[in-house]
PDB file of C-alpha atoms and ligand atoms in Angstrom:
ATOM      1  CA  MET A 108       0.000   0.000   0.000  1.00  0.00           C
ATOM      2  CA  ALA A 109       1.218   3.478  -0.791  1.00  0.00           C
ATOM      3  CA  PRO A 110       1.578   5.903   2.103  1.00  0.00           C
ATOM      4  CA  THR A 111      -1.539   7.914   2.723  1.00  0.00           C
ATOM      5  CA  LEU A 112      -2.433  10.910   4.796  1.00  0.00           C
ATOM      6  CA  SER A 113      -3.869   8.607   7.438  1.00  0.00           C
ATOM      7  CA  GLU A 114      -0.322   7.508   8.256  1.00  0.00           C
ATOM      8  CA  ALA A 115       0.385  10.998   9.527  1.00  0.00           C
ATOM      9  CA  ARG A 116      -1.635  10.041  12.572  1.00  0.00           C
ATOM     10  CA  MET A 117       0.381   8.074  15.079  1.00  0.00           C
ATOM     11  CA  ALA A 118      -0.645   4.523  15.673  1.00  0.00           C
ATOM     12  CA  GLY A 119      -1.772   3.716  19.184  1.00  0.00           C
ATOM     13  CA  ARG A 120       1.384   1.888  20.138  1.00  0.00           C
ATOM     14  CA  ALA A 121       3.653   4.675  18.897  1.00  0.00           C
ATOM     15  CA  LEU A 122       1.571   7.215  20.742  1.00  0.00           C
ATOM     16  CA  GLN A 123       1.830   5.238  23.965  1.00  0.00           C
ATOM     17  CA  ALA A 124       5.616   5.104  23.537  1.00  0.00           C
ATOM     18  CA  ARG A 125       5.698   8.864  23.029  1.00  0.00           C
ATOM     19  CA  ARG A 126       3.567   9.437  26.122  1.00  0.00           C
ATOM     20  CA  LEU A 127       5.921   7.372  28.260  1.00  0.00           C
ATOM     21  CA  ARG A 128       8.993   9.020  26.740  1.00  0.00           C
ATOM     22  CA  ILE A 129       7.793  12.561  27.304  1.00  0.00           C
ATOM     23  CA  TRP A 130       6.347  11.851  30.731  1.00  0.00           C
ATOM     24  CA  THR A 131       9.612  10.212  31.801  1.00  0.00           C
ATOM     25  CA  GLN A 132      11.517  13.332  30.768  1.00  0.00           C
ATOM     26  CA  SER A 133       9.107  15.699  32.493  1.00  0.00           C
ATOM     27  CA  PRO A 134       6.369  14.119  34.650  1.00  0.00           C
ATOM     28  CA  THR A 135       5.086  17.414  35.988  1.00  0.00           C
ATOM     29  CA  CYS A 136       2.264  19.419  34.463  1.00  0.00           C
ATOM     30  CA  ALA A 137       3.668  22.117  32.179  1.00  0.00           C
ATOM     31  CA  ALA A 138       0.952  24.527  33.276  1.00  0.00           C
ATOM     32  CA  CYS A 139       0.618  24.123  37.053  1.00  0.00           C
ATOM     33  CA  GLY A 140       3.681  22.098  37.989  1.00  0.00           C
ATOM     34  CA  ARG A 141       1.709  19.316  39.631  1.00  0.00           C
ATOM     35  CA  LEU A 142       3.331  15.894  39.487  1.00  0.00           C
ATOM     36  CA  THR A 143       1.212  13.685  37.281  1.00  0.00           C
ATOM     37  CA  SER A 144       0.803   9.939  37.390  1.00  0.00           C
ATOM     38  CA  TYR A 145       1.284   7.534  34.516  1.00  0.00           C
ATOM     39  CA  PRO A 146      -0.673   6.592  32.519  1.00  0.00           C
ATOM     40  CA  ALA A 147      -4.011   8.108  33.460  1.00  0.00           C
ATOM     41  CA  GLY A 148      -3.044  11.298  35.268  1.00  0.00           C
ATOM     42  CA  PHE A 149      -1.999  13.379  32.290  1.00  0.00           C
ATOM     43  CA  GLU A 150      -2.564  14.113  28.647  1.00  0.00           C
ATOM     44  CA  LEU A 151      -0.017  14.998  26.024  1.00  0.00           C
ATOM     45  CA  ASP A 152      -0.592  18.471  24.715  1.00  0.00           C
ATOM     46  CA  HIS A 153       0.867  20.187  21.680  1.00  0.00           C
ATOM     47  CA  ARG A 154       2.593  23.447  22.687  1.00  0.00           C
ATOM     48  CA  VAL A 155       1.688  24.843  19.299  1.00  0.00           C
ATOM     49  CA  PRO A 156      -1.613  23.226  18.357  1.00  0.00           C
ATOM     50  CA  LEU A 157      -1.554  21.160  15.206  1.00  0.00           C
ATOM     51  CA  HIS A 158      -4.383  23.222  13.782  1.00  0.00           C
ATOM     52  CA  GLN A 159      -2.164  26.288  14.200  1.00  0.00           C
ATOM     53  CA  GLY A 160       0.608  24.651  12.235  1.00  0.00           C
ATOM     54  CA  GLY A 161       2.522  23.085  15.111  1.00  0.00           C
ATOM     55  CA  PRO A 162       4.656  20.047  14.286  1.00  0.00           C
ATOM     56  CA  ASP A 163       3.635  16.616  15.545  1.00  0.00           C
ATOM     57  CA  THR A 164       6.959  15.998  17.270  1.00  0.00           C
ATOM     58  CA  ASP A 165       8.121  15.171  20.779  1.00  0.00           C
ATOM     59  CA  GLU A 166       9.584  18.657  21.056  1.00  0.00           C
ATOM     60  CA  ASN A 167       6.189  20.182  20.501  1.00  0.00           C
ATOM     61  CA  CYS A 168       4.559  18.020  23.159  1.00  0.00           C
ATOM     62  CA  GLN A 169       4.192  18.697  26.849  1.00  0.00           C
ATOM     63  CA  VAL A 170       2.530  17.033  29.823  1.00  0.00           C
ATOM     64  CA  LEU A 171      -0.653  18.554  31.184  1.00  0.00           C
ATOM     65  CA  CYS A 172      -2.511  17.182  34.186  1.00  0.00           C
ATOM     66  CA  ASN A 173      -5.766  15.480  33.463  1.00  0.00           C
ATOM     67  CA  GLY A 174      -8.971  15.134  35.380  1.00  0.00           C
ATOM     68  CA  ALA A 175     -12.072  17.073  36.346  1.00  0.00           C
ATOM     69  CA  ASP A 176     -10.133  20.289  36.966  1.00  0.00           C
ATOM     70  CA  GLY A 177      -7.035  19.418  34.962  1.00  0.00           C
ATOM     71  CA  CYS A 178      -5.031  21.850  32.899  1.00  0.00           C
ATOM     72  CA  HIS A 179      -5.466  19.846  29.729  1.00  0.00           C
ATOM     73  CA  GLY A 180      -9.125  20.691  29.438  1.00  0.00           C
ATOM     74  CA  LYS A 181      -8.455  24.335  30.239  1.00  0.00           C
ATOM     75  CA  LYS A 182      -5.731  24.677  27.647  1.00  0.00           C
ATOM     76  CA  THR A 183      -7.814  22.943  25.043  1.00  0.00           C
ATOM     77  CA  ALA A 184     -10.487  25.567  25.629  1.00  0.00           C
ATOM     78  CA  GLN A 185      -7.862  28.313  25.296  1.00  0.00           C
ATOM     79  CA  ASP A 186      -6.515  26.811  22.101  1.00  0.00           C
ATOM     80  CA  LEU A 187      -9.977  27.005  20.680  1.00  0.00           C
ATOM     81  CA  GLY A 188     -10.049  30.733  21.187  1.00  0.00           C
ATOM     82  CA  HIS A 189     -11.154  31.395  24.745  1.00  0.00           C
ATOM     83  CA  ARG A 190      -8.910  33.558  26.907  1.00  0.00           C
ATOM     84  CA  PRO A 191      -5.485  33.708  25.206  1.00  0.00           C
ATOM     85  CA  LYS A 192      -3.802  34.997  28.371  1.00  0.00           C
ATOM     86  CA  ARG A 193      -0.865  33.185  29.857  1.00  0.00           C
ATOM     87  CA  GLY A 194       1.121  33.514  33.070  1.00  0.00           C
ATOM     88  CA  ALA A 195       0.439  36.327  35.540  1.00  0.00           C
TER      89      ALA A 195
HETATM   90 ZN1   ZN B 253      -1.860  21.180  35.644  1.00  0.00          ZN
END
């Protein structure tokens, strides 16, 4: 089979390997600094969202805490256009 666009999406196993790799390098939430647990306590987040042209690379990924009040959900909302503020 010839390569197709669908191959640009990482297969589940490769994505799991990336999650472990990035979490091992930096297991704390990039937004709030909370130590996250593997595998369910965090989500990988793209620093520059893919829909804004960010590369799908390890370097563009960071750990965000997950859960009811986790930073991942908050940042996802920001990426979609709500409240662009950062820091402060
Ligand atoms: Zn957090």
